[in-house]
Structure formats: C-alpha cells, structure tokens
Coordinates of C-alpha atoms and ligand atoms in Angstrom, one line a residue:
M78 CA 38.5 14.0 148.4
A79 CA 37.7 11.6 146.5
A80 CA 37.6 8.8 149.1
E81 CA 34.9 9.8 151.5
P82 CA 32.5 13.0 151.8
V83 CA 33.1 16.2 153.2
D84 CA 31.3 18.3 155.5
L85 CA 32.4 21.5 153.8
L86 CA 34.0 21.7 150.5
V87 CA 35.7 25.4 150.1
I88 CA 36.5 26.5 146.4
G89 CA 39.0 28.9 145.8
G90 CA 42.2 29.0 148.3
G91 CA 43.4 32.8 148.3
I92 CA 43.4 34.4 151.3
T93 CA 39.5 34.1 151.5
G94 CA 39.0 30.3 151.4
A95 CA 42.4 29.8 153.6
G96 CA 40.8 31.5 156.4
V97 CA 37.9 29.8 156.0
A98 CA 39.5 26.3 155.8
R99 CA 41.3 27.6 158.8
D100 CA 38.8 28.6 161.3
A101 CA 36.0 25.5 159.9
A102 CA 38.8 22.5 159.9
L103 CA 39.5 24.0 164.0
R104 CA 35.9 23.4 164.9
G105 CA 36.1 19.3 163.5
I106 CA 33.8 20.3 160.6
R107 CA 35.5 17.6 158.4
T108 CA 36.9 20.2 155.4
A109 CA 38.3 20.2 151.5
L110 CA 39.7 23.2 149.8
V111 CA 40.6 23.0 146.1
D112 CA 42.1 25.8 144.0
K113 CA 42.0 25.8 140.4
G114 CA 45.7 27.2 140.6
D115 CA 48.4 27.7 143.4
F116 CA 47.0 29.1 146.8
G117 CA 47.0 33.1 146.5
G118 CA 48.0 32.7 143.2
G119 CA 44.7 34.9 142.5
T120 CA 43.9 38.6 143.7
S121 CA 45.5 37.7 147.2
S122 CA 49.5 38.1 146.2
H123 CA 48.8 41.2 143.7
S124 CA 47.7 43.5 146.7
S125 CA 49.3 46.7 148.6
R126 CA 50.1 44.0 150.8
L127 CA 48.5 46.2 153.5
I128 CA 47.5 45.5 156.2
H129 CA 45.8 48.5 157.2
G130 CA 42.8 50.1 159.0
G131 CA 42.3 51.9 155.7
L132 CA 43.0 55.6 156.5
R133 CA 41.4 56.5 152.9
Y134 CA 38.1 54.6 154.3
L135 CA 37.5 57.8 156.4
E136 CA 37.0 59.7 153.3
Q137 CA 34.0 57.6 152.8
R138 CA 32.9 57.7 156.2
A139 CA 33.3 53.8 156.3
F140 CA 33.7 53.7 160.3
R141 CA 32.9 50.4 161.1
L142 CA 35.5 48.4 158.3
V143 CA 38.2 51.1 160.1
V144 CA 37.4 49.7 163.6
E145 CA 37.0 46.6 162.2
A146 CA 40.5 46.5 160.1
S147 CA 42.1 47.9 163.0
R148 CA 41.4 45.4 165.5
E149 CA 42.4 42.4 162.7
R150 CA 46.0 44.8 162.7
R151 CA 46.4 44.0 166.0
V152 CA 45.6 39.9 166.2
L153 CA 47.6 40.0 162.7
L154 CA 50.3 41.2 164.2
T155 CA 50.1 39.1 167.5
I156 CA 49.4 35.8 165.4
A157 CA 52.3 36.1 162.5
P158 CA 54.7 38.7 164.0
H159 CA 57.0 37.7 161.2
L160 CA 54.8 38.2 158.0
V161 CA 52.7 41.2 159.6
R162 CA 55.2 43.8 160.3
P163 CA 54.3 47.6 161.7
L164 CA 55.4 49.9 159.0
A165 CA 55.4 53.7 159.6
F166 CA 54.1 56.4 157.1
L167 CA 54.6 59.4 156.4
F168 CA 51.7 61.1 155.0
P169 CA 52.9 64.6 153.6
A170 CA 50.7 68.0 153.3
Y171 CA 51.0 70.0 150.1
R172 CA 49.4 73.7 149.5
G173 CA 46.1 73.5 147.6
A174 CA 46.5 69.3 147.3
R175 CA 42.9 67.6 147.4
V176 CA 43.4 66.6 151.5
P177 CA 44.3 69.5 153.5
A178 CA 46.5 69.8 156.4
W179 CA 44.0 70.9 158.7
Q180 CA 41.8 67.4 157.2
L181 CA 44.8 65.1 157.1
R182 CA 45.2 65.9 160.9
A183 CA 41.9 65.4 161.7
G184 CA 41.4 62.1 159.9
L185 CA 44.9 60.8 161.7
W186 CA 42.9 61.4 165.3
L187 CA 39.9 59.4 164.3
Y188 CA 42.5 56.4 163.0
D189 CA 44.1 56.6 166.4
L190 CA 40.5 56.7 167.6
L191 CA 38.9 54.1 166.0
A192 CA 42.2 51.7 166.7
A193 CA 40.9 52.8 170.3
F194 CA 44.7 54.1 170.2
R195 CA 46.1 50.8 170.2
N196 CA 48.0 50.9 166.5
V197 CA 51.3 50.4 166.9
R198 CA 52.6 54.4 167.7
R199 CA 50.2 57.4 168.0
H200 CA 50.7 59.3 165.1
R201 CA 52.7 62.7 164.9
W202 CA 52.4 65.6 162.8
L203 CA 55.7 66.6 161.6
G204 CA 56.7 70.7 160.6
R205 CA 58.0 71.0 156.6
K206 CA 61.7 71.1 157.9
A207 CA 61.3 67.9 159.8
V208 CA 59.8 66.3 157.1
L209 CA 62.6 67.3 155.1
R210 CA 65.2 65.7 157.5
V211 CA 63.5 62.2 157.5
E212 CA 62.4 62.0 153.7
A213 CA 64.8 64.3 151.9
G214 CA 63.8 63.7 148.3
L215 CA 60.1 65.1 148.5
R216 CA 59.4 68.0 146.5
E217 CA 59.8 71.5 148.5
R218 CA 57.5 73.6 146.9
D219 CA 54.5 73.7 148.5
L220 CA 55.3 71.0 151.8
T221 CA 53.8 72.6 154.7
G222 CA 54.2 69.2 156.7
A223 CA 53.1 65.9 157.1
G224 CA 51.5 62.8 159.2
L225 CA 53.8 60.1 160.8
Y226 CA 51.4 57.5 161.5
Y227 CA 51.5 53.6 161.5
D228 CA 50.2 50.5 159.5
A229 CA 51.7 47.1 158.7
Q230 CA 52.9 45.8 155.9
T231 CA 52.5 42.3 155.4
D232 CA 54.1 39.0 153.0
D233 CA 50.2 38.8 150.9
A234 CA 51.5 35.3 149.4
R235 CA 53.4 33.7 152.3
L236 CA 50.2 34.9 154.4
V237 CA 48.0 32.5 152.3
I238 CA 50.0 30.0 152.6
A239 CA 50.7 29.9 156.2
T240 CA 46.6 30.0 156.8
M241 CA 46.6 27.2 154.4
R242 CA 49.3 25.1 155.9
S243 CA 47.1 26.4 159.5
A244 CA 43.8 25.0 158.3
A245 CA 46.0 21.4 156.9
Q246 CA 47.4 20.9 160.3
A247 CA 44.1 21.2 161.9
G248 CA 42.7 18.7 159.5
A249 CA 41.7 20.4 156.5
L250 CA 42.6 18.2 152.7
V251 CA 44.2 20.7 150.3
A252 CA 45.0 20.8 147.1
N253 CA 46.5 23.4 144.5
Y254 CA 46.0 22.5 141.0
T255 CA 42.7 21.6 141.3
E256 CA 39.8 23.0 139.3
A257 CA 35.9 22.6 140.6
S258 CA 34.7 22.5 136.7
S259 CA 30.9 21.5 137.8
L260 CA 29.0 21.5 141.0
L261 CA 27.0 18.3 141.8
K262 CA 23.5 18.8 143.1
P263 CA 22.0 15.3 143.1
D264 CA 18.8 15.9 145.1
G265 CA 18.6 19.8 143.6
R266 CA 20.9 21.3 146.3
V267 CA 24.7 21.4 146.2
R268 CA 26.2 18.5 147.3
G269 CA 30.0 18.3 145.8
A270 CA 31.7 19.1 142.9
T271 CA 33.5 17.6 139.8
L272 CA 37.5 18.4 140.4
R273 CA 40.0 18.5 137.4
D274 CA 43.6 17.7 137.7
V275 CA 45.0 20.5 136.2
L276 CA 48.7 19.3 135.6
T277 CA 47.0 15.7 134.7
G278 CA 43.6 16.4 133.4
A279 CA 42.3 13.3 135.5
T280 CA 38.9 14.4 137.0
C281 CA 37.0 13.1 140.5
T282 CA 34.1 13.9 142.4
A283 CA 34.3 15.7 145.7
R284 CA 31.4 15.2 147.8
A285 CA 30.1 17.5 150.9
L286 CA 27.2 18.6 152.6
I287 CA 27.8 22.1 152.0
V288 CA 29.7 24.3 149.3
V289 CA 31.2 27.3 149.7
N290 CA 32.6 29.5 146.7
A291 CA 35.3 31.7 147.5
T292 CA 36.9 32.4 144.1
G293 CA 36.9 36.4 144.7
P294 CA 36.9 37.9 141.0
W295 CA 35.6 34.5 139.9
L296 CA 33.1 34.3 142.1
D297 CA 29.9 35.1 140.0
R298 CA 31.5 32.3 137.6
V299 CA 31.0 29.6 139.9
R300 CA 27.6 31.1 140.8
R301 CA 26.8 30.6 137.2
L302 CA 27.6 26.9 137.8
D303 CA 25.0 26.2 140.5
D304 CA 22.7 29.2 138.5
P305 CA 23.5 30.0 134.8
Q306 CA 20.8 33.6 135.8
A307 CA 22.6 34.7 138.5
E308 CA 22.9 38.4 138.6
P309 CA 26.6 39.4 139.4
L310 CA 27.4 40.3 142.6
L311 CA 30.9 41.8 141.7
R312 CA 31.9 44.8 140.4
L313 CA 35.7 44.0 139.5
T314 CA 38.0 46.5 139.5
K315 CA 41.8 46.3 138.7
G316 CA 44.8 47.3 140.4
T317 CA 48.2 47.5 139.4
H318 CA 51.7 47.7 141.2
V319 CA 55.4 48.8 139.7
V320 CA 58.5 47.8 141.4
V321 CA 61.1 50.5 141.1
P322 CA 64.5 50.4 143.1
R323 CA 64.3 52.6 146.0
Q324 CA 67.5 54.6 145.5
R325 CA 65.5 56.3 143.2
L326 CA 63.4 57.7 145.6
G327 CA 65.3 57.1 148.4
N328 CA 62.1 56.7 150.8
A329 CA 62.6 56.1 154.2
H330 CA 59.3 55.6 154.8
A331 CA 56.2 54.1 153.0
V332 CA 55.3 57.5 151.6
T333 CA 51.0 58.2 151.1
L334 CA 50.1 60.6 148.8
T335 CA 47.4 61.7 146.5
S336 CA 47.6 61.6 142.9
P337 CA 48.3 64.9 141.4
I338 CA 46.4 63.8 137.9
D339 CA 42.8 62.3 139.7
G340 CA 43.3 63.0 143.6
R341 CA 43.5 59.7 144.5
V342 CA 45.4 58.3 147.4
M343 CA 48.6 56.4 146.4
F344 CA 51.3 54.4 148.3
A345 CA 54.9 54.2 147.5
L346 CA 55.7 51.5 149.8
P347 CA 59.1 50.3 150.7
W348 CA 60.5 46.4 150.3
G349 CA 64.2 45.9 150.8
D350 CA 65.8 47.3 148.2
Q351 CA 63.0 48.1 146.1
T352 CA 60.1 50.7 146.1
Y353 CA 56.7 49.4 145.1
I354 CA 54.2 51.8 144.1
G355 CA 50.4 51.5 144.1
T356 CA 47.6 51.0 143.4
T357 CA 45.7 52.5 140.0
D358 CA 41.8 51.8 140.7
T359 CA 40.0 50.8 137.3
D360 CA 36.8 49.1 136.4
E361 CA 37.7 46.4 134.6
D362 CA 36.3 43.8 132.3
A363 CA 38.7 41.3 131.2
S364 CA 38.8 37.9 132.7
P365 CA 40.5 37.5 135.9
D366 CA 43.0 34.7 134.3
D367 CA 44.1 37.7 132.0
V368 CA 44.9 40.3 134.4
R369 CA 48.2 42.4 133.5
A370 CA 49.6 46.1 134.1
T371 CA 49.1 47.9 130.9
A372 CA 51.5 51.1 129.6
D373 CA 48.3 53.4 130.7
D374 CA 48.7 52.0 134.7
V375 CA 52.5 52.1 134.5
I376 CA 52.3 55.4 133.4
Y377 CA 50.0 56.8 136.1
L378 CA 51.5 55.7 138.5
L379 CA 54.9 56.4 137.3
R380 CA 53.6 60.4 136.8
S381 CA 52.0 60.5 140.2
V382 CA 55.0 59.4 141.9
N383 CA 57.2 61.6 139.9
A384 CA 55.0 64.8 141.2
F385 CA 56.6 64.0 144.7
F386 CA 59.4 62.8 144.0
P387 CA 61.2 65.4 141.8
Q388 CA 64.6 63.5 141.7
A389 CA 63.7 60.8 140.9
R390 CA 62.5 60.7 137.5
L391 CA 61.0 57.3 136.8
A392 CA 60.4 55.8 133.3
P393 CA 58.9 53.0 132.2
T394 CA 62.1 51.6 131.5
D395 CA 62.9 51.7 135.4
V396 CA 60.5 49.5 136.4
V397 CA 61.7 46.4 137.7
A398 CA 58.6 44.5 138.4
T399 CA 54.9 44.2 138.0
W400 CA 51.8 42.9 139.4
A401 CA 47.9 43.7 138.3
G402 CA 45.3 42.1 140.3
L403 CA 41.3 42.5 140.0
R404 CA 39.4 43.4 143.6
P405 CA 36.2 41.2 144.0
L406 CA 34.2 44.0 145.1
L407 CA 30.7 43.7 146.1
A408 CA 28.7 45.8 142.7
P409 CA 27.5 49.2 144.8
P410 CA 25.1 51.6 143.1
R411 CA 25.9 52.7 139.6
D412 CA 26.5 56.3 140.3
L413 CA 29.9 55.1 142.5
S414 CA 33.5 56.2 141.3
A415 CA 35.4 52.5 141.2
S416 CA 37.7 54.0 144.7
D417 CA 34.4 54.6 146.5
V418 CA 33.2 50.9 145.8
S419 CA 32.8 49.1 149.5
R420 CA 35.4 47.2 150.8
E421 CA 32.7 45.4 153.3
H422 CA 32.3 41.5 152.9
R423 CA 28.9 39.7 152.2
I424 CA 27.5 36.2 152.0
V425 CA 24.8 35.1 150.1
E426 CA 23.4 31.9 150.0
S427 CA 21.9 30.6 146.7
Q428 CA 18.4 28.9 146.5
S429 CA 20.4 25.6 146.3
G430 CA 22.4 25.9 149.6
L431 CA 26.0 27.5 147.7
I432 CA 27.3 29.7 150.1
T433 CA 29.3 32.7 148.7
I434 CA 31.7 35.0 150.3
A435 CA 31.9 38.0 148.1
G436 CA 34.2 41.5 148.7
G437 CA 36.1 42.3 151.9
K438 CA 39.8 42.8 152.4
L439 CA 43.2 40.8 153.2
T440 CA 43.3 42.2 156.3
T441 CA 39.8 41.5 157.7
Y442 CA 39.8 37.8 156.2
R443 CA 40.1 36.2 159.6
V444 CA 36.7 37.8 160.1
M445 CA 35.4 36.7 156.7
G446 CA 36.1 32.9 157.6
H447 CA 34.4 33.1 161.2
D448 CA 31.9 34.4 159.8
V449 CA 31.5 32.1 157.0
A450 CA 32.7 29.1 159.5
E451 CA 29.4 30.0 161.9
R452 CA 26.8 29.8 158.6
V453 CA 28.5 26.4 157.6
A454 CA 28.3 25.1 161.5
A455 CA 24.2 26.8 161.6
R456 CA 23.7 24.8 158.1
L457 CA 25.5 21.2 159.5
H458 CA 23.2 21.9 162.8
E459 CA 20.0 22.0 160.2
V460 CA 21.0 18.7 158.0
D461 CA 22.1 16.7 160.7
G462 CA 21.3 17.9 163.8
R463 CA 25.0 17.8 165.4
P464 CA 26.2 20.3 167.7
R465 CA 27.3 23.5 166.7
P466 CA 30.3 23.5 167.7
A467 CA 32.3 26.7 169.7
A468 CA 34.2 29.2 167.7
P469 CA 37.9 28.4 167.9
P470 CA 40.7 31.6 168.9
T471 CA 41.7 32.1 165.9
D472 CA 42.5 35.8 167.2
R473 CA 44.9 34.0 169.5
L474 CA 46.3 30.9 167.7
P475 CA 49.9 31.5 166.2
L476 CA 49.9 31.0 162.5
P477 CA 52.9 28.2 161.8
G478 CA 55.9 29.9 162.2
G479 CA 54.2 32.8 164.4
E480 CA 54.6 30.8 168.1
T481 CA 57.1 33.6 169.2
A482 CA 57.1 37.5 169.0
D483 CA 61.0 38.1 169.3
L484 CA 62.0 37.9 165.7
E485 CA 65.6 39.2 167.0
V486 CA 66.1 35.6 169.1
L487 CA 65.6 34.1 166.1
V488 CA 67.8 36.0 164.1
E489 CA 70.4 35.6 166.3
A490 CA 69.6 31.4 166.3
A491 CA 69.8 31.4 162.4
K492 CA 73.3 33.4 163.3
A493 CA 74.7 31.4 165.2
R494 CA 73.8 28.7 162.8
G495 CA 76.7 30.2 160.5
V496 CA 74.5 31.9 157.7
L497 CA 74.7 35.6 157.2
E498 CA 72.9 37.7 158.9
S499 CA 70.8 38.7 155.9
T500 CA 69.9 35.6 155.4
A501 CA 68.8 34.8 159.1
R502 CA 66.9 38.3 158.4
H503 CA 65.1 36.8 155.4
L504 CA 64.6 33.6 157.0
V505 CA 63.0 34.8 160.0
R506 CA 60.9 36.9 157.9
S507 CA 59.5 34.4 155.8
Y508 CA 59.4 31.5 158.2
G509 CA 59.3 32.9 161.6
S510 CA 60.5 30.0 164.0
E511 CA 60.1 27.5 161.0
S512 CA 63.8 29.2 159.9
A513 CA 65.2 26.1 162.1
A514 CA 63.6 23.7 160.3
V515 CA 64.8 25.2 156.9
L516 CA 68.3 25.7 158.5
N517 CA 68.0 21.8 159.6
R518 CA 67.9 21.1 156.1
V519 CA 71.3 22.9 155.5
D520 CA 72.7 21.0 158.6
H521 CA 71.8 17.6 155.9
D522 CA 73.1 19.4 153.4
R523 CA 75.7 22.3 153.3
A524 CA 75.1 22.8 149.2
L525 CA 71.5 23.9 150.3
G526 CA 72.9 26.9 152.6
R527 CA 74.2 28.3 149.3
P528 CA 72.3 31.5 147.8
I529 CA 69.9 30.9 144.8
V530 CA 71.4 34.1 143.6
A531 CA 74.5 35.5 144.4
G532 CA 74.4 38.2 146.5
R533 CA 71.0 37.5 147.8
P534 CA 69.7 35.9 151.0
E535 CA 67.6 33.5 149.5
I536 CA 68.8 30.0 149.9
W537 CA 68.3 26.4 148.2
A538 CA 67.2 24.9 151.2
E539 CA 64.1 26.9 150.6
V540 CA 63.5 25.5 147.5
V541 CA 63.5 22.0 149.0
H542 CA 61.3 23.6 151.8
A543 CA 58.8 25.2 148.9
V544 CA 58.2 21.9 147.8
E545 CA 58.0 19.6 150.8
R546 CA 56.3 21.7 153.1
E547 CA 54.3 24.4 151.5
M548 CA 52.9 22.5 148.2
A549 CA 55.0 24.4 145.6
L550 CA 54.3 22.4 142.3
R551 CA 55.2 24.9 139.7
L552 CA 58.3 26.4 138.9
A553 CA 56.8 29.8 139.3
D554 CA 55.0 28.8 142.9
V555 CA 58.5 28.8 143.9
L556 CA 60.2 32.0 142.2
V557 CA 56.7 34.1 142.2
R558 CA 54.9 33.6 145.8
R559 CA 57.0 31.5 147.9
L560 CA 60.4 33.6 147.6
H561 CA 59.3 36.7 145.2
L562 CA 62.8 36.3 143.5
F563 CA 60.6 36.6 140.3
Y564 CA 59.7 40.4 141.5
E565 CA 63.0 41.2 143.1
T566 CA 65.4 40.2 140.7
G567 CA 66.3 42.2 137.8
G568 CA 65.2 40.0 134.5
S569 CA 61.9 38.4 136.7
A570 CA 65.0 35.8 137.9
A571 CA 65.4 34.2 134.9
G572 CA 69.0 33.5 135.7
A573 CA 68.3 31.3 138.6
A574 CA 64.8 29.6 137.1
T575 CA 67.0 26.9 134.9
A576 CA 68.8 25.8 138.1
V577 CA 65.3 26.1 140.2
A578 CA 63.6 23.9 137.3
A579 CA 66.4 21.3 137.8
S580 CA 66.3 21.5 141.7
M581 CA 62.0 20.9 141.3
A582 CA 62.6 18.1 138.8
D583 CA 64.6 16.4 141.2
L584 CA 62.4 16.7 144.0
L585 CA 59.1 15.8 141.9
G586 CA 60.3 13.7 139.2
W587 CA 59.8 15.8 136.3
D588 CA 61.1 14.6 133.1
A589 CA 62.9 16.6 130.7
M590 CA 60.0 17.9 128.6
R591 CA 58.1 19.0 132.0
V592 CA 61.0 20.9 133.0
A593 CA 61.3 22.7 129.2
E594 CA 57.3 23.4 129.7
E595 CA 57.8 24.9 132.8
L596 CA 60.6 27.0 131.9
A597 CA 58.7 28.4 128.8
D598 CA 55.3 28.9 131.4
Y599 CA 57.9 31.1 133.8
R600 CA 59.3 33.2 130.4
A601 CA 55.7 33.7 129.4
L602 CA 55.0 34.9 132.5
A603 CA 57.7 37.4 133.1
D604 CA 57.2 38.8 129.4
R605 CA 53.3 39.1 130.0
A606 CA 54.3 41.4 133.2
R607 CA 56.8 43.6 130.6
T608 CA 54.2 43.4 127.6
F609 CA 53.3 47.7 129.3
L610 CA 57.1 48.5 127.4
K611 CA 55.5 47.5 124.0
E612 CA 52.5 49.3 124.3
T613 CA 51.5 52.9 123.3
P614 CA 50.0 54.6 126.2
R615 CA 46.7 56.4 125.9
S616 CA 47.6 59.0 128.0
N617 CA 51.0 60.9 127.5
P618 CA 54.1 60.4 129.9
Ligands
FAD888 C1 45.6 45.9 143.3 C2 45.0 45.5 144.7 C3 45.6 45.8 146.2 C4 44.9 45.6 147.3 N1 45.7 46.1 148.2 C5 44.7 45.8 149.9 C6 45.7 45.5 151.0 O1 47.2 46.5 151.0 N2 45.4 44.9 151.8 C7 44.2 44.2 151.9 O2 43.7 44.1 152.8 N3 43.5 44.3 151.1 C8 43.8 44.4 149.8 N4 43.5 43.8 148.8 C9 41.9 43.2 148.8 C10 42.7 41.8 148.5 O3 43.8 41.6 148.1 C11 41.8 40.8 148.1 O4 40.0 41.2 148.6 C12 41.9 39.8 148.7 O5 42.9 39.1 148.0 C13 40.8 38.9 148.1 O6 41.0 37.6 148.3 P1 40.0 36.2 147.8 O7 40.6 34.8 148.8 O8 38.8 36.6 148.0 O9 40.8 35.9 146.4 P2 42.0 35.3 145.3 O10 42.9 35.8 146.2 O11 41.8 36.2 144.1 O12 41.4 34.0 145.3 C14 40.4 33.2 144.7 C15 41.1 31.7 144.4 O13 39.8 31.2 143.6 C16 40.5 30.4 142.5 N5 39.2 29.8 141.5 C17 39.0 30.7 140.8 N6 38.0 29.5 140.2 C18 37.9 28.4 140.8 C19 37.4 26.9 140.5 N7 36.4 26.7 139.5 N8 38.0 26.2 141.1 C20 38.8 26.3 142.1 N9 40.0 27.0 142.1 C21 39.6 29.1 142.0 C22 41.3 31.2 142.1 O14 42.6 30.4 141.2 C23 42.3 31.9 143.1 O15 43.6 31.7 143.8 C24 43.8 44.7 147.5 C25 42.9 43.8 146.1 C26 44.0 44.7 145.1 C27 43.3 44.0 143.9

C-alpha cells in the first residue's frame, strides 16, 4: 500500500468496508483496505447473525427497508449458501401481550408480501396445540397460537472474511491490524492516510485519490481526523447477547419474543447445541473499544426468556458466553427510543472529500457497497476523466466457497474423504466448496485431521487454513472469529488456547514472549466477557 498510490483507500474492515472494497475492486478500481483490528472484529462479529427482512421494522413502517432487506436475504442465500442459511422462526402470541395475535397475523402477511412472496417459504399460522407440539418448552398460560415464518441466519464473522477474500481476489490490497492514524491532506483534499502497524508500531503512508470511512461505530472519530469540529452522525446503541446450552430451553426453532419487561422484540436463536439470546438495545457512551455485556444486560435477557420458557430457569451462572456490540445507527430526532432509530444507510461527503458511509445492517451490506462504489466511481471520473465502470454483478457472483448450492453433495464428498459426519457438516457450513481445500491439508498431514477439542468437529487443519488463507494474525482471530470456539466451548476454549497458540507460533514464527502475550490477551478477553458475574445488577433478578 505504501509502494504505489491507489484509487481508493477504505478505512474499516467490517462488513461495510469489505462490501465497498469488493464492489470497487470488481469494477477495476485500484483499492486498498485497512482495519485497526481483525477483519470483522468490530460490530460485524457481534450481531444477532440474522440476514432478515426485519419483521419488527414493520412496526416502524420502514417498508422500503424491509423490501430491500428481503431482496438482499434472497441474494445472500444464493451467493453464500454455506454461510447464509434459511431459519424457521416461531413467534408465539399470548393474550394481553404488546403485539396481539391479529396484528402479528397481519404483519406476517405483509412480511411475505414485501418479499414479493419469494421468501424461503410463506408463513403459516399454528393453533395453540400445534405450537406446543413443535415447541414444547413454551409457556402454555395465555398462549393462543404462533406464526411460523422464515428468515436466514449467518456466520457474521465468516461472512466478512468471505467478502474480504472476494475483494482481495478481485485485486484489492487488504490489511488487518493496520490503523489509519491520520489523514493526508496535501492540497486540502483528503488524499490518503498515515497507517500504523498495530502489531509492530511501524508507520507508513498510503496515498489514494479517494478515501472512504467505513468504520462503523468509530466513524465519527475518523471524521474528526478530517474535521475536528465535525458534528456526530451517529447515535450508538449497545446490543448484548448471551449464550446458554440449548437443552435448557429445548427450542427447536428460532423463537421471536416480546420482552415482558419493556415489550421489545427479541430472539432465542439456535446455534448447534447452544441457544443465543438477544438483544438488548440501550444508548451507550462507552468507547467502541470497551463495549461488553453488563450484569444488567444479562439479567434483562434471562428474565425475558424465562418468562416464555418457564422450565429453563436460567441464571447468570448458566451463561456460557456473551458478546456485545454497538450499532452504528444514524442519529435520529431526539424524541425516539433506541429501538426506533432507523437502520437505513446514508453516504456523507465532507468538504475535503472524505466519503463516510453510516448506518445500515449486515443484511444490506452489498447494497451499501454498491452505493459507495458508485459514488467513488463518479468522483474518480471527476478527478481524471476516466470512464465510469459498469457496476459488477455482486448479486450473482458467489462469495468464496459459495459456488454450489447443493451443500449435501459437499458433505458427502467430505465424508468420502474419511472425516466424521459432524466434521464434514461443520467444514461445509464454514467453508462451502473450499472445505475440499481444508481437507487437502489433512491429506498431506494426517495429524491435521484430529479435533482441536475432543468431541467437537473443528480440526487442526482449520488453524493452518485460518493463518494461510484467512489472514489470522492473533490467537483470538482463530479462536473467536474463524472457529468460534471462544463462544461454543465452555470456559472460552481456554483448554485449547495453549495448543492453538503453539501451532500459530510455528506458522507465524512467534517467539516465547509473543506466545505468552497472545495467551495473556486471550485470557483477558475471556475474563472481560464474564465480568458481569462479578457485578451487582441495578435491576433485581
Ligand atoms: C447487537 C447487534 C445485533 C445486530 N444484529 C444484526 C442482525 O442480526 N442482522 C443485521 O443485518 N444487522 C445486525 N446488526 C447490525 C450490523 O451488525 C452492523 O450494521 C454492521 O455489522 C456494521 O458493520 P460496519 O462494517 O459498518 O462496522 P464494524 O463491523 O464495527 O467495522 C468497523 C471497523 O472499522 C475499524 N476501524 C475503526 N477505526 C479505524 C481506524 N482508524 N483505522 C482502521 N480501522 C478502523 C474497526 O476495527 C472495525 O473493524 C446488529 C448490530 C448489533 C450491535
């Protein structure tokens, strides 16, 4: 990046930046992207992992957003079938609930209508008995029925990696752990940035004709590098999730609930043998670097779910893992509550030419990438008169691993190579058609076919793949975002951390001091996610 100027420098490697870089690079725009942490390490790996039309936005009458998000749901199910999967939701109706059954039934019709009846399947209404047959753990008292409808679930962190790799395959230069610490403005226009290698402290400058700020909840900070007086664009709200063993709820579906505490819509979502519950939605002043689950967040989520799954009796000590993120939402008029803030996106250009993309959702990232790349192409045309390139077919080009829709064929192919069914399914869900590349490593070294944690499907070949193909540079990159063992193994996979660090040390040439640092930082991350256990909640459990 320091060697030659590029057309476009994207600051921020969450889903938004990745989508911009992919679209721009596919147009032939010389593109570079930096992230100060790991790709997707910000909000984009702390979401509810839903690719959804957004049923609850119907209450806000945000119909345009629902139409757009429903279309994107269909697109992502097609271009990344391994990472974006249909998910059946049950929305139970209770007498006296904030959302009455008639409203829910009308809402589900409208939801299908706004998806032009091209959702995964059309919704159905189930009577009380049928609901209890399919979701036995739900509270019976006051239950009148439930809507069964469809949305999609994704692996948010891996969706970012796949999009980033697609950008890189199209020619983008991408670097994680590289912070844009100041902006270059040689002629009053933003023409690049000073970059700092976060791992070594080394600095360099990257020159670019256009700079895009795609830093999510950090974006007002980056705008102030350009203009210290810039008014904030965002109102940050925090969302927390907790993970509990799925057998405690016994939920077969994703379940949509309205919290009895404040009437907000929330979810209990299945993820293998776990269920994650979320989310909270509260205004947050903390730095995006310091956000975490508090005891209040955890109590709110558990109390809400316990009210619908009375046998679960979840307590804070049942929580296996937590995550929390900040929504980079556009600042609304002051009299709206946090949940009413718009999820739509906006492109803002400063006087000195810094282009900022604000708002949006994981679901609509491809559209955001397109809109920003259009703006960049127009500006490049103004700068040097070059023709505007045609928009690439990002709605049809598969993301890496998404070339085939028939995942069962891939699962069978993996099994035929001698791995257990659970590992075959896990590999296909994570890497799609690239699961074959992971298994090629096992052909060269049988030891790489062994599980990282006994009884779990993840294998050692994935650690090598994460480092060599997915730019993992730190222990948490592998355990938290590439493999998710941090969330899915009790005790934040602390037992596996030492061995994974040793493997990464071999691959990346770490000395003993670096290994110790990585382990210490990883432990601190795990402690932080469980700090809530030591706090006294303000609300009574
Ligand atoms: C709790 C929660 C649940 C959500 N659930 C859903 C959902 O289910 N479905 C959905 O569609 N959307 C969901 N969203 C919204 C969605 O997750 C976000 O809109 C999206 O992830 C934002 O991505 P981003 O790339 O803009 O920001 P981020 O992912 O935060 O990326 C910004 C990046 O910029 C980097 N950065 C910051 N400063 C610098 C700098 N100076 N130099 C270099 N890099 C820098 C950061 O390290 C970070 O990686 C949810 C959000 C939250 C908080």
